[in-house]
PDB file of N, CA and C in Angstrom:
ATOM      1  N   UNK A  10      95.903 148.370 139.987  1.00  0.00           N
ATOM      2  CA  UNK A  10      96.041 149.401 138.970  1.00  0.00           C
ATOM      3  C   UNK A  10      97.431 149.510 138.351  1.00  0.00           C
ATOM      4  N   UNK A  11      98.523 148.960 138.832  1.00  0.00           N
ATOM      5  CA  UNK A  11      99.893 148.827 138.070  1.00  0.00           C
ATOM      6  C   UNK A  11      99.785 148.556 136.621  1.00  0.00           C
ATOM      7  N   UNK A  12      98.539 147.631 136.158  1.00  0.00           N
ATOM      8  CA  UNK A  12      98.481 147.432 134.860  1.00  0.00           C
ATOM      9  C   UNK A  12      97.784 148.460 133.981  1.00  0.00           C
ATOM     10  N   UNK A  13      97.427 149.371 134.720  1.00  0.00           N
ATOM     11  CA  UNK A  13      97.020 150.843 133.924  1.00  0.00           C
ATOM     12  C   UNK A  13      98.451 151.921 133.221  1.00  0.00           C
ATOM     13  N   UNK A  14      98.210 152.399 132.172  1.00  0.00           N
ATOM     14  CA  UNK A  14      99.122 152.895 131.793  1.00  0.00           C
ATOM     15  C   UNK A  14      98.621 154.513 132.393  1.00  0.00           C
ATOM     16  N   UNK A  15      99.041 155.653 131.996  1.00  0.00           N
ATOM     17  CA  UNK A  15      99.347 157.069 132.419  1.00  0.00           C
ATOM     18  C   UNK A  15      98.212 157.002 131.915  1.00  0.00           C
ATOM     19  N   UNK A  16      97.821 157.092 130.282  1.00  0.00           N
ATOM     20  CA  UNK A  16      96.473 157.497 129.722  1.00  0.00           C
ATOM     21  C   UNK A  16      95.353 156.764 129.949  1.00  0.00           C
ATOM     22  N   UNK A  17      95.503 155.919 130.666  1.00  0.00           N
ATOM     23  CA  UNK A  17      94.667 154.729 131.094  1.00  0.00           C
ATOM     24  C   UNK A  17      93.902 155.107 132.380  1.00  0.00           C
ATOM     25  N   UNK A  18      94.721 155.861 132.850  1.00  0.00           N
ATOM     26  CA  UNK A  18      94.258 156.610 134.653  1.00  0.00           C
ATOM     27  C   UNK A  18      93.290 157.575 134.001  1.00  0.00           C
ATOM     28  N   UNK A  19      94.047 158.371 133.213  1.00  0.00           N
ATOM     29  CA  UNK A  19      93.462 159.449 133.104  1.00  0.00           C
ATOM     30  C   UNK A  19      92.199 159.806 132.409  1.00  0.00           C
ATOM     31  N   UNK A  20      92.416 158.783 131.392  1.00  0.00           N
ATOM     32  CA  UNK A  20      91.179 158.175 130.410  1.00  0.00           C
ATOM     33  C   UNK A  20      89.128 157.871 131.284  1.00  0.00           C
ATOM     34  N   UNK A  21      90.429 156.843 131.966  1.00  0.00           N
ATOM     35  CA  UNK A  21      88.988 156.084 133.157  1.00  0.00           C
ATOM     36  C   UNK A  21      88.608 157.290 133.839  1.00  0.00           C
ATOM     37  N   UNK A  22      89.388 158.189 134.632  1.00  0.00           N
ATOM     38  CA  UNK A  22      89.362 159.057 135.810  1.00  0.00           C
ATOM     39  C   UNK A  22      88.317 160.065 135.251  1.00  0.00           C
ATOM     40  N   UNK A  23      89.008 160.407 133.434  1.00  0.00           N
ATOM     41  CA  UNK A  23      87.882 161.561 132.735  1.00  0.00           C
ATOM     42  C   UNK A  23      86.394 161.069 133.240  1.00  0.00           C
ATOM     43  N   UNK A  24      86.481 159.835 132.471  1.00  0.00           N
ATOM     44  CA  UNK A  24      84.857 159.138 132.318  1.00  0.00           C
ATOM     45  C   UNK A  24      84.067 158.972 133.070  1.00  0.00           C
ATOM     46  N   UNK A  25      84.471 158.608 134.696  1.00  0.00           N
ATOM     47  CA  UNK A  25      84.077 158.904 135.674  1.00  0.00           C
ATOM     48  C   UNK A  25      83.117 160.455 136.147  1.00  0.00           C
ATOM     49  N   UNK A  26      84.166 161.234 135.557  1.00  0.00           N
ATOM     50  CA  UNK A  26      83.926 162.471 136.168  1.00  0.00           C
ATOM     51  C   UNK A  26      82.406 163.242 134.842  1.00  0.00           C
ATOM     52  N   UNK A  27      82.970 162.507 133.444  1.00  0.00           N
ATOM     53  CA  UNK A  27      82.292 162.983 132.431  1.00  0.00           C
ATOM     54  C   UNK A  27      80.777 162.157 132.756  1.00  0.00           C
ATOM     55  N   UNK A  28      80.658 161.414 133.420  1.00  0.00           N
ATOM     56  CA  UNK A  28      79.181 160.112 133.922  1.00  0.00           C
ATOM     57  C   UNK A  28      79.025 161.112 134.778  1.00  0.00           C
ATOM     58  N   UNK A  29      79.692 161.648 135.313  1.00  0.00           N
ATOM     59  CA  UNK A  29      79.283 162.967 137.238  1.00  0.00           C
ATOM     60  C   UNK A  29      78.744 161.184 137.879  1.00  0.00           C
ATOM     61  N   UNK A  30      79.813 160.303 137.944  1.00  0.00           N
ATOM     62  CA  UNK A  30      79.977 159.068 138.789  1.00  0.00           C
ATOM     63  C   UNK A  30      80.862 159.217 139.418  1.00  0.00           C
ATOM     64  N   UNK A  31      80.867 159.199 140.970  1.00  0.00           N
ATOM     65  CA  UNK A  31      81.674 159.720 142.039  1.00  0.00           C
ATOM     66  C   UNK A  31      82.077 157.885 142.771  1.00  0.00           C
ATOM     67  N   UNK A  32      83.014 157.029 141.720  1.00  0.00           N
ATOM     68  CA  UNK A  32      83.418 155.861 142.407  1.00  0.00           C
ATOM     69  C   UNK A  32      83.336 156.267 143.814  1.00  0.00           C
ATOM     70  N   UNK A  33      83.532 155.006 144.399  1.00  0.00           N
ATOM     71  CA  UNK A  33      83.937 154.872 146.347  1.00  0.00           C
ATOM     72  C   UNK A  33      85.214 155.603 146.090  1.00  0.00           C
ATOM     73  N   UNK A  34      85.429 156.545 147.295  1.00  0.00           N
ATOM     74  CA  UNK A  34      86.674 156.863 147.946  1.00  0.00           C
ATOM     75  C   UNK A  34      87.988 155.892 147.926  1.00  0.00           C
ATOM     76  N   UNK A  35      87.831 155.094 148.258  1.00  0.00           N
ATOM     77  CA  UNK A  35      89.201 153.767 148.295  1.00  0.00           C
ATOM     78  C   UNK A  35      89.581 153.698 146.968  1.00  0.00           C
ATOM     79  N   UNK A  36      88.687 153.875 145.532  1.00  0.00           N
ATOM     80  CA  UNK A  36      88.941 153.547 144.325  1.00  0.00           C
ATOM     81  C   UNK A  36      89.994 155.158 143.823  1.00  0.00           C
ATOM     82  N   UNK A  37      89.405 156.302 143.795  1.00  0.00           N
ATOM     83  CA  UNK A  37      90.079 157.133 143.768  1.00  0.00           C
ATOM     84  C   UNK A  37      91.216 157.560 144.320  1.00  0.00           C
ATOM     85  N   UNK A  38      91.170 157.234 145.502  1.00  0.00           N
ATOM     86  CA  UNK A  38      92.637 157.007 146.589  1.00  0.00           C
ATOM     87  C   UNK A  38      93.656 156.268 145.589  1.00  0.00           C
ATOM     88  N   UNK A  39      92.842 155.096 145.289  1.00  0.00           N
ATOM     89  CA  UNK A  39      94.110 153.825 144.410  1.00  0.00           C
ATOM     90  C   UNK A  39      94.647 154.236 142.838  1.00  0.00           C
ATOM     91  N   UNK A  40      94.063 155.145 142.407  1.00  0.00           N
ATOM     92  CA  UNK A  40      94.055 155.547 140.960  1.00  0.00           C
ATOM     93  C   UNK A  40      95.139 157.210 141.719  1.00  0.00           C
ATOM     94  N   UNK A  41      94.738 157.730 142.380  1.00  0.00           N
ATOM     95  CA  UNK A  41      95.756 158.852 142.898  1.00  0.00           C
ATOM     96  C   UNK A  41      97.211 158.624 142.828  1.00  0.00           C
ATOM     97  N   UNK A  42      96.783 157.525 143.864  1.00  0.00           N
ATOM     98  CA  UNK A  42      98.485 156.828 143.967  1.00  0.00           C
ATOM     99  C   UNK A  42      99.470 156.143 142.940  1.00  0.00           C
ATOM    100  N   UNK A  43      98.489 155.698 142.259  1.00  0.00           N
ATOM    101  CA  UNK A  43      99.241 154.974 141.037  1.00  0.00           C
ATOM    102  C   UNK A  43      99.114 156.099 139.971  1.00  0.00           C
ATOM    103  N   UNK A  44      98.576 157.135 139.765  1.00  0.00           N
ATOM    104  CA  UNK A  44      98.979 158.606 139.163  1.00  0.00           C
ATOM    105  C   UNK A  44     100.617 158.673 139.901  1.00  0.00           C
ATOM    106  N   UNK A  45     100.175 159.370 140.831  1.00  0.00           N
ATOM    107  CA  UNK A  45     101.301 159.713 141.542  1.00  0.00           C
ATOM    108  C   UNK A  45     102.604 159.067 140.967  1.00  0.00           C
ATOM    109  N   UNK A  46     102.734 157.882 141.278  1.00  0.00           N
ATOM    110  CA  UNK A  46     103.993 157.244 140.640  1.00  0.00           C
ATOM    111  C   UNK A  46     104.191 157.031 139.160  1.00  0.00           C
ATOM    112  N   UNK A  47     103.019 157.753 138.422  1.00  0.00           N
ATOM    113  CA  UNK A  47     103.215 157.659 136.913  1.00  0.00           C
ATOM    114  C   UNK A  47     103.297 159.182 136.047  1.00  0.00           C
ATOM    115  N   UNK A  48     103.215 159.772 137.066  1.00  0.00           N
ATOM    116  CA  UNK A  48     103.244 161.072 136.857  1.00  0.00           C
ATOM    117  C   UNK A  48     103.704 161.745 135.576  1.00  0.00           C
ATOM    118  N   UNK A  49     105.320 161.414 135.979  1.00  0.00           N
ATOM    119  CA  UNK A  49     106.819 162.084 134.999  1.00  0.00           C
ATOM    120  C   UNK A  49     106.461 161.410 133.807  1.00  0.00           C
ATOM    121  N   UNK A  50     105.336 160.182 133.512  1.00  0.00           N
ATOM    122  CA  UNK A  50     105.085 159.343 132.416  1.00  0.00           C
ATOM    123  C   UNK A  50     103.796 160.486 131.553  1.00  0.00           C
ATOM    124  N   UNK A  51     103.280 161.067 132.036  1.00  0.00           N
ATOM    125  CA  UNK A  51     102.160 161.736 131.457  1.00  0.00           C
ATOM    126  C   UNK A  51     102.143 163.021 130.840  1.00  0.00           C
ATOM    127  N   UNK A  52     101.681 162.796 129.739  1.00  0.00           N
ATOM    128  CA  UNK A  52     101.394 163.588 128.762  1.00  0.00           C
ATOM    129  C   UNK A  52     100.788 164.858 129.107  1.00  0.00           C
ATOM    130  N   UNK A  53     101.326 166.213 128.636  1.00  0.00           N
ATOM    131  CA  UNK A  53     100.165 167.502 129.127  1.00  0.00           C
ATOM    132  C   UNK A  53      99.103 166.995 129.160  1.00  0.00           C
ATOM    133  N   UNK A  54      98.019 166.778 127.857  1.00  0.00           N
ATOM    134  CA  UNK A  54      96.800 166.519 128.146  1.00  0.00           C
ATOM    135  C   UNK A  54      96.491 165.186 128.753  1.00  0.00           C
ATOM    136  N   UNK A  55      97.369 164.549 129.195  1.00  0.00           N
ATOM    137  CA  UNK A  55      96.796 163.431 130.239  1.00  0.00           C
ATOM    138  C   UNK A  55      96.644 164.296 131.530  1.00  0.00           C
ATOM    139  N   UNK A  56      98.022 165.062 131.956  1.00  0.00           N
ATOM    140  CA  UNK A  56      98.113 165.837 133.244  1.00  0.00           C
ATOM    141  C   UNK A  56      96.618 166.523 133.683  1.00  0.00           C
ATOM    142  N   UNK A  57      96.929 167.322 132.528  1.00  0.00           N
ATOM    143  CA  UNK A  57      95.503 168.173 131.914  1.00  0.00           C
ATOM    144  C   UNK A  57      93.845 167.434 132.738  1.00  0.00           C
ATOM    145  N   UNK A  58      93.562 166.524 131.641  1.00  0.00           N
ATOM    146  CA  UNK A  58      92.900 166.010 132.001  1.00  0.00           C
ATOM    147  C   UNK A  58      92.318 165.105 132.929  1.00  0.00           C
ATOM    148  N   UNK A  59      93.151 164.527 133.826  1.00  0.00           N
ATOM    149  CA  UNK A  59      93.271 164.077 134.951  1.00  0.00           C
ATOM    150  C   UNK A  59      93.090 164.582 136.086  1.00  0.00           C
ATOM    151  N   UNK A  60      93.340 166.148 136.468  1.00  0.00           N
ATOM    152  CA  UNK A  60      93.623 166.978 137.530  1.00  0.00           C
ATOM    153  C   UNK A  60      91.488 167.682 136.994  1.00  0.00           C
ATOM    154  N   UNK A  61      91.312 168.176 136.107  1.00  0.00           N
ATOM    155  CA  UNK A  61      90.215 168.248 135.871  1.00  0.00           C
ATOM    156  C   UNK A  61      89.133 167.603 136.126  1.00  0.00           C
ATOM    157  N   UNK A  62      89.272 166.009 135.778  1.00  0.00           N
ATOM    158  CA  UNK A  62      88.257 165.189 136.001  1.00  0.00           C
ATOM    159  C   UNK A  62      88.491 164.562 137.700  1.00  0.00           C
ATOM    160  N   UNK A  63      89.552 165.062 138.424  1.00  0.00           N
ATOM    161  CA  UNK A  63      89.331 165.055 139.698  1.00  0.00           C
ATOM    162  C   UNK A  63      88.841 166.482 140.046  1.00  0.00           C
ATOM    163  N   UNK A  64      88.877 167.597 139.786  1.00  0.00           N
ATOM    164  CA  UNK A  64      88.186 168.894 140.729  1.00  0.00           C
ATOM    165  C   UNK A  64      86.795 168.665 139.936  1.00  0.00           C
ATOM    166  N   UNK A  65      86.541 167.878 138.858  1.00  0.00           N
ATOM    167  CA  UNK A  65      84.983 168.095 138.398  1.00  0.00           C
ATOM    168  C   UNK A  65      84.372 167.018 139.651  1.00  0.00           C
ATOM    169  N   UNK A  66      84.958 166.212 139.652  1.00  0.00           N
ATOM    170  CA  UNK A  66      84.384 165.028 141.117  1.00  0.00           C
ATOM    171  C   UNK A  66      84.688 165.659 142.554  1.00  0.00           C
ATOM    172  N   UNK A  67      85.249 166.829 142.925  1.00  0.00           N
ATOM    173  CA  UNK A  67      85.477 167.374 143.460  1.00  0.00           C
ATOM    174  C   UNK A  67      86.216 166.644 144.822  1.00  0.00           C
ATOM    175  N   UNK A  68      87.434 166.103 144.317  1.00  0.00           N
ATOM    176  CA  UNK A  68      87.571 165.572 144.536  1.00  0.00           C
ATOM    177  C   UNK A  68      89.747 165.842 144.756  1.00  0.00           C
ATOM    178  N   UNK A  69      89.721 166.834 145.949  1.00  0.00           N
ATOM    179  CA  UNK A  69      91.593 167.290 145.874  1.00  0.00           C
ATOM    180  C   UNK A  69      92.750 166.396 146.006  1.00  0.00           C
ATOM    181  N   UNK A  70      93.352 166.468 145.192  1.00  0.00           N
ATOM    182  CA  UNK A  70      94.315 165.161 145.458  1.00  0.00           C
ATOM    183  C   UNK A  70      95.467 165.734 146.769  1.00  0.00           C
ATOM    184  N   UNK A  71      96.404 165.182 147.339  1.00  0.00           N
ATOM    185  CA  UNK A  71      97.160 165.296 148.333  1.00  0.00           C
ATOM    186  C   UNK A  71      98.185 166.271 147.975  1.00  0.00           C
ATOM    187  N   UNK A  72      98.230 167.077 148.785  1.00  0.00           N
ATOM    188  CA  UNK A  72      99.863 168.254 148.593  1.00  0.00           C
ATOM    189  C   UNK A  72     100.953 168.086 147.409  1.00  0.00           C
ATOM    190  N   UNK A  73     101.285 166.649 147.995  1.00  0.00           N
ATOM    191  CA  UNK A  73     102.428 166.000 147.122  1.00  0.00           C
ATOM    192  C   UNK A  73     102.319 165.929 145.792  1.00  0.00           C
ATOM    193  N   UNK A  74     100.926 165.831 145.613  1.00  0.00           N
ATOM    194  CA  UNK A  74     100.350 165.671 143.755  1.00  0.00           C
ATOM    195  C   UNK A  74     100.275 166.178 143.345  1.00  0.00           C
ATOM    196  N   UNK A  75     100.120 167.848 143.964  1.00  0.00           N
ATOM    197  CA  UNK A  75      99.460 168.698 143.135  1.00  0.00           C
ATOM    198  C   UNK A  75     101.206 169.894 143.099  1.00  0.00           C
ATOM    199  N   UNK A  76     102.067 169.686 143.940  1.00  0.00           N
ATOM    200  CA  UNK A  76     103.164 170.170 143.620  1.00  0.00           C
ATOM    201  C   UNK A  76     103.968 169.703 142.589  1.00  0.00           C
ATOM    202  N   UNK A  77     103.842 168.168 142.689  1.00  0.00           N
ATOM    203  CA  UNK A  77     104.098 167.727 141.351  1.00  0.00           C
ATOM    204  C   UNK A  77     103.832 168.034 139.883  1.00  0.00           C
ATOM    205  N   UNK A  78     102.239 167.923 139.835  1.00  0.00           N
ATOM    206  CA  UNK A  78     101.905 168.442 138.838  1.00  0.00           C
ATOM    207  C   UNK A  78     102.283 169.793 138.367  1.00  0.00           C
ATOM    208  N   UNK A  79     102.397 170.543 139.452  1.00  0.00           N
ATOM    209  CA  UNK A  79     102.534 172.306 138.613  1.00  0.00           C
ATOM    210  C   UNK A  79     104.179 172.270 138.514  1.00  0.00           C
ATOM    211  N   UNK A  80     104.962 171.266 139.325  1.00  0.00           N
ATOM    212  CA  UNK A  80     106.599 171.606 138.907  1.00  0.00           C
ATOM    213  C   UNK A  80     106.925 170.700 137.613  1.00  0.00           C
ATOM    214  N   UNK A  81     106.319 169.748 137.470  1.00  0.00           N
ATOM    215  CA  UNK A  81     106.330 169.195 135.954  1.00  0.00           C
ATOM    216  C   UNK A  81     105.759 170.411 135.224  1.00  0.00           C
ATOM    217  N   UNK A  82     104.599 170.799 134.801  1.00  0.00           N
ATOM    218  CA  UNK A  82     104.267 171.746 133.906  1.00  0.00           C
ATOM    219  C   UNK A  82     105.159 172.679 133.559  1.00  0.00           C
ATOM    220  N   UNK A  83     106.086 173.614 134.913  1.00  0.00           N
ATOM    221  CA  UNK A  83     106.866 174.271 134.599  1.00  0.00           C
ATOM    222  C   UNK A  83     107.499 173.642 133.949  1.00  0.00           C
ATOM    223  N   UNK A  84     108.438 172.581 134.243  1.00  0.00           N
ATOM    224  CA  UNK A  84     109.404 172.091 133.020  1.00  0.00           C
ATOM    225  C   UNK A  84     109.278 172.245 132.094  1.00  0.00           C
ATOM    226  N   UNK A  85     107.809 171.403 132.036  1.00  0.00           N
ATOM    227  CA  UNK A  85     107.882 171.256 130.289  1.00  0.00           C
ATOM    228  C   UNK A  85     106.572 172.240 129.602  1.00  0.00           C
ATOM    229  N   UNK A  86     106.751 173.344 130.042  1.00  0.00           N
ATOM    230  CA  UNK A  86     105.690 174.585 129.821  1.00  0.00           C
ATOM    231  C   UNK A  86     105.820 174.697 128.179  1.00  0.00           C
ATOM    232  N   UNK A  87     106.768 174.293 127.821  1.00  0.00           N
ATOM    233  CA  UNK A  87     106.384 174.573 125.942  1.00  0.00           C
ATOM    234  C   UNK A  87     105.850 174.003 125.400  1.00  0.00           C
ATOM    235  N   UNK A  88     106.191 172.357 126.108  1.00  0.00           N
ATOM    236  CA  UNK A  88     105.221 171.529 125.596  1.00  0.00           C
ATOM    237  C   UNK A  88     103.503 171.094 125.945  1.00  0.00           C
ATOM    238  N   UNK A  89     103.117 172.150 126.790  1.00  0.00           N
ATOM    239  CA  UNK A  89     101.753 172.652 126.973  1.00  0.00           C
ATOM    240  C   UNK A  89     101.037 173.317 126.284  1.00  0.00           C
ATOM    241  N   UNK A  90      99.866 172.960 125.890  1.00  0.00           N
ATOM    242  CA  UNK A  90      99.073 173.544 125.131  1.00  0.00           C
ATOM    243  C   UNK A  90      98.352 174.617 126.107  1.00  0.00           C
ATOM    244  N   UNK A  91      97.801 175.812 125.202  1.00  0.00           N
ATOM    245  CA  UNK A  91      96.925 176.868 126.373  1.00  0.00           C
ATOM    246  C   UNK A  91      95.856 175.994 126.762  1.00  0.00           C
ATOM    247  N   UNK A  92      95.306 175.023 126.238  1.00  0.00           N
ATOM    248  CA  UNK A  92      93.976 174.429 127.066  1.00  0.00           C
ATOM    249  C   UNK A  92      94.238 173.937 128.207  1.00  0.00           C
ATOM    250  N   UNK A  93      95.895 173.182 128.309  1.00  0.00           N
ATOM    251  CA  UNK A  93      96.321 172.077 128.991  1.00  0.00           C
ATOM    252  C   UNK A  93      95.984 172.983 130.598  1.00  0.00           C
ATOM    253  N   UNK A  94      96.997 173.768 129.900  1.00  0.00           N
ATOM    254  CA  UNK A  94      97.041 175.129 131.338  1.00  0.00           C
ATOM    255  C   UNK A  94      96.215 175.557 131.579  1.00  0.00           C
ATOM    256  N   UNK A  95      95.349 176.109 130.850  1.00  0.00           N
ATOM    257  CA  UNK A  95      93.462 176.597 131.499  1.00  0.00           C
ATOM    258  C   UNK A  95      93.293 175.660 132.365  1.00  0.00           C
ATOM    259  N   UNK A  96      93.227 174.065 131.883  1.00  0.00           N
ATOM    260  CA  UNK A  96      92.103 173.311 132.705  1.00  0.00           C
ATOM    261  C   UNK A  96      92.927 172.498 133.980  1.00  0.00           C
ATOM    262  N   UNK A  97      94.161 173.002 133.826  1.00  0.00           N
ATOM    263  CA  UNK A  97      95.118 172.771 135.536  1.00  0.00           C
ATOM    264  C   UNK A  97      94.643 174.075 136.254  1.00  0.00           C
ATOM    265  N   UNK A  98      94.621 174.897 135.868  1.00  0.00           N
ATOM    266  CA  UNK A  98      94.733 176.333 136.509  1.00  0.00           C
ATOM    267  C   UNK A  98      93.505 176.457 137.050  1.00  0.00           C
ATOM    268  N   UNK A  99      92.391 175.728 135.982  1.00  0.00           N
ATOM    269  CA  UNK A  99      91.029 175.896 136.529  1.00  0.00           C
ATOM    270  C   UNK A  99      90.935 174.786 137.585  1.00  0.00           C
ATOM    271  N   UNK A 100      91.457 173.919 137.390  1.00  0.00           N
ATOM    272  CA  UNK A 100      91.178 172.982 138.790  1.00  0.00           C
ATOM    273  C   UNK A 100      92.158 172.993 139.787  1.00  0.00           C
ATOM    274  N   UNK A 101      92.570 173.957 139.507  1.00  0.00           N
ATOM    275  CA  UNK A 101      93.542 174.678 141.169  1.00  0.00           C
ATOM    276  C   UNK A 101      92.653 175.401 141.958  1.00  0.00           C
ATOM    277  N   UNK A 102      91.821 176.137 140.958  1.00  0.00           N
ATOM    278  CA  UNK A 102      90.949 177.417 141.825  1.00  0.00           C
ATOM    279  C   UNK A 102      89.836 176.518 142.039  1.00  0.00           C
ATOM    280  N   UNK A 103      89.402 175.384 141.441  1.00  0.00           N
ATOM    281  CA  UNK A 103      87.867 174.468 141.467  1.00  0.00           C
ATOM    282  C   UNK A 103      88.271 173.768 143.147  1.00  0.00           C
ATOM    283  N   UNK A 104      89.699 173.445 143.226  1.00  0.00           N
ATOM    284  CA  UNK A 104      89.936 172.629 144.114  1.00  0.00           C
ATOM    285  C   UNK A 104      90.668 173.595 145.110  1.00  0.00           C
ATOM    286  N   UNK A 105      90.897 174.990 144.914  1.00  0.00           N
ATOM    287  CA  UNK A 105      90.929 176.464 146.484  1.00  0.00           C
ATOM    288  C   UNK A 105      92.671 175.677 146.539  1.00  0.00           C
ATOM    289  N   UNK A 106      93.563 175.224 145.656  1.00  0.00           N
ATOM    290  CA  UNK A 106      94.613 174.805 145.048  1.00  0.00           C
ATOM    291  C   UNK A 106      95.404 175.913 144.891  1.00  0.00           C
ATOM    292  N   UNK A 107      96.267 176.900 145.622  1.00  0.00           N
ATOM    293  CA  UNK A 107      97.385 178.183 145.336  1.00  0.00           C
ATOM    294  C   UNK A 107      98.727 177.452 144.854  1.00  0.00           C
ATOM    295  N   UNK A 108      98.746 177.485 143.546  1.00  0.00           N
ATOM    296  CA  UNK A 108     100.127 177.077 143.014  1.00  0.00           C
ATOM    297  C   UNK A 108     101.339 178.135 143.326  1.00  0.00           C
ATOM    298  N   UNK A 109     102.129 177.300 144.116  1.00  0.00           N
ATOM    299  CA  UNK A 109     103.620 178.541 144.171  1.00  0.00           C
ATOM    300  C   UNK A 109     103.947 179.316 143.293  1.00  0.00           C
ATOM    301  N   UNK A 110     104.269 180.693 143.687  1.00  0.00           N
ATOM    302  CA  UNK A 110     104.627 181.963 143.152  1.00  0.00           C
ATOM    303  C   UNK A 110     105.265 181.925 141.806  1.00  0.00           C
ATOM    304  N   UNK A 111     106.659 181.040 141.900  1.00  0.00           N
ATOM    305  CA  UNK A 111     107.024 180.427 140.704  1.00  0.00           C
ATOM    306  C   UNK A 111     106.056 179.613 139.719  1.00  0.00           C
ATOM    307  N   UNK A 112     105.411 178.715 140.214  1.00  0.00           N
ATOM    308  CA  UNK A 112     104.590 178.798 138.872  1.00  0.00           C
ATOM    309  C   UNK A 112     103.529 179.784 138.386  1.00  0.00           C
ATOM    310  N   UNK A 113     102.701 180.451 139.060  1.00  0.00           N
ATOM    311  CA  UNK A 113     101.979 181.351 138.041  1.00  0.00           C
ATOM    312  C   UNK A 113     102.944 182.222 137.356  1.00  0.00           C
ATOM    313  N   UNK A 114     103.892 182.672 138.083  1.00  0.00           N
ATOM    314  CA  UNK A 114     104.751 183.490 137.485  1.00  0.00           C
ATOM    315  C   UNK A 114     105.151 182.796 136.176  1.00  0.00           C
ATOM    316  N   UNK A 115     105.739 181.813 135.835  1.00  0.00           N
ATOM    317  CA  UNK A 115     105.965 180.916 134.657  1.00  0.00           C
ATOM    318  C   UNK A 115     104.689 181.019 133.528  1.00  0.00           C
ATOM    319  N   UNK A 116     103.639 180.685 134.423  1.00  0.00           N
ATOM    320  CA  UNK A 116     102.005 180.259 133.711  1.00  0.00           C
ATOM    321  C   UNK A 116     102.465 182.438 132.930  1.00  0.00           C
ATOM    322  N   UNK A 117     102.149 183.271 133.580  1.00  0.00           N
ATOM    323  CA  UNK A 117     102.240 184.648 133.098  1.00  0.00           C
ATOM    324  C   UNK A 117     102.905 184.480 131.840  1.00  0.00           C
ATOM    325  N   UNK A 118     104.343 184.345 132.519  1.00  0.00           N
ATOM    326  CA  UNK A 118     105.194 184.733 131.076  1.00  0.00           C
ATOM    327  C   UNK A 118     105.139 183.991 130.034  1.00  0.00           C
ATOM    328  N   UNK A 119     104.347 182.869 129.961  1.00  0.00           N
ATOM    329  CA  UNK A 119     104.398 182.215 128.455  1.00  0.00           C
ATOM    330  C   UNK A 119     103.161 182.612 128.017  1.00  0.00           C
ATOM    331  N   UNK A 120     101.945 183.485 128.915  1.00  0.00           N
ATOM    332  CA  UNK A 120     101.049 184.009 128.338  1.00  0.00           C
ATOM    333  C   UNK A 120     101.447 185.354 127.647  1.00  0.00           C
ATOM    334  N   UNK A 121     102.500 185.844 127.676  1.00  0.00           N
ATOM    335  CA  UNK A 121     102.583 187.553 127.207  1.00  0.00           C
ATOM    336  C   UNK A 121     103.188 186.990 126.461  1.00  0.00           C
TER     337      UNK A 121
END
């Protein structure tokens, strides 16, 4: 999967989840990991959509991923769209996912 780009994970990972095709375990593991290290490369709505089309496969990614994901968002929270954030937020609670205090708190204040 090195030859996958950021939107390329996230793209396949949607389609998967949009088929409700639950690849083997080992395949999702390998697409996690190579997320993982492409992370800081991805676009809100790649983030977005990626973290979604894993809680629609129901399917939680590891500690490490999902802290990632919500401390990137904070960063770059302006450059989030409200959908981006619905459909992380919704697959925090899809995936029983408690994002640290600091981020909802963040997620709040760019909602008021």
């Amino acid at each position: 999967l090195p030859g996958f780009t950021p939107q390329g994970l996230s793209v396949s990972l949607r389609a998967f989840a949009k088929l409700g095709h639950h690849p083997d375990l080992k395949i999702l593991h390998a697409v996690e990991e190579e997320a993982f290290r492409k992370l800081l490369e991805f676009t809100p709505q790649g983030t977005s959509n990626f973290l979604w089309a894993f809680a629609t496969l129901k399917l939680c990614p590891k500690p490490p991923f999902m802290q990632q994901i919500n401390k990137d968002m904070v960063e770059k929270l302006p450059q989030y769209k409200s959908q981006n954030v619905a459909n992380i937020m919704w697959a925090c609670g899809k995936l029983r996912y408690l994002p640290e205090d600091h981020v909802l708190q963040s997620v709040a204040a760019e909602v008021e």
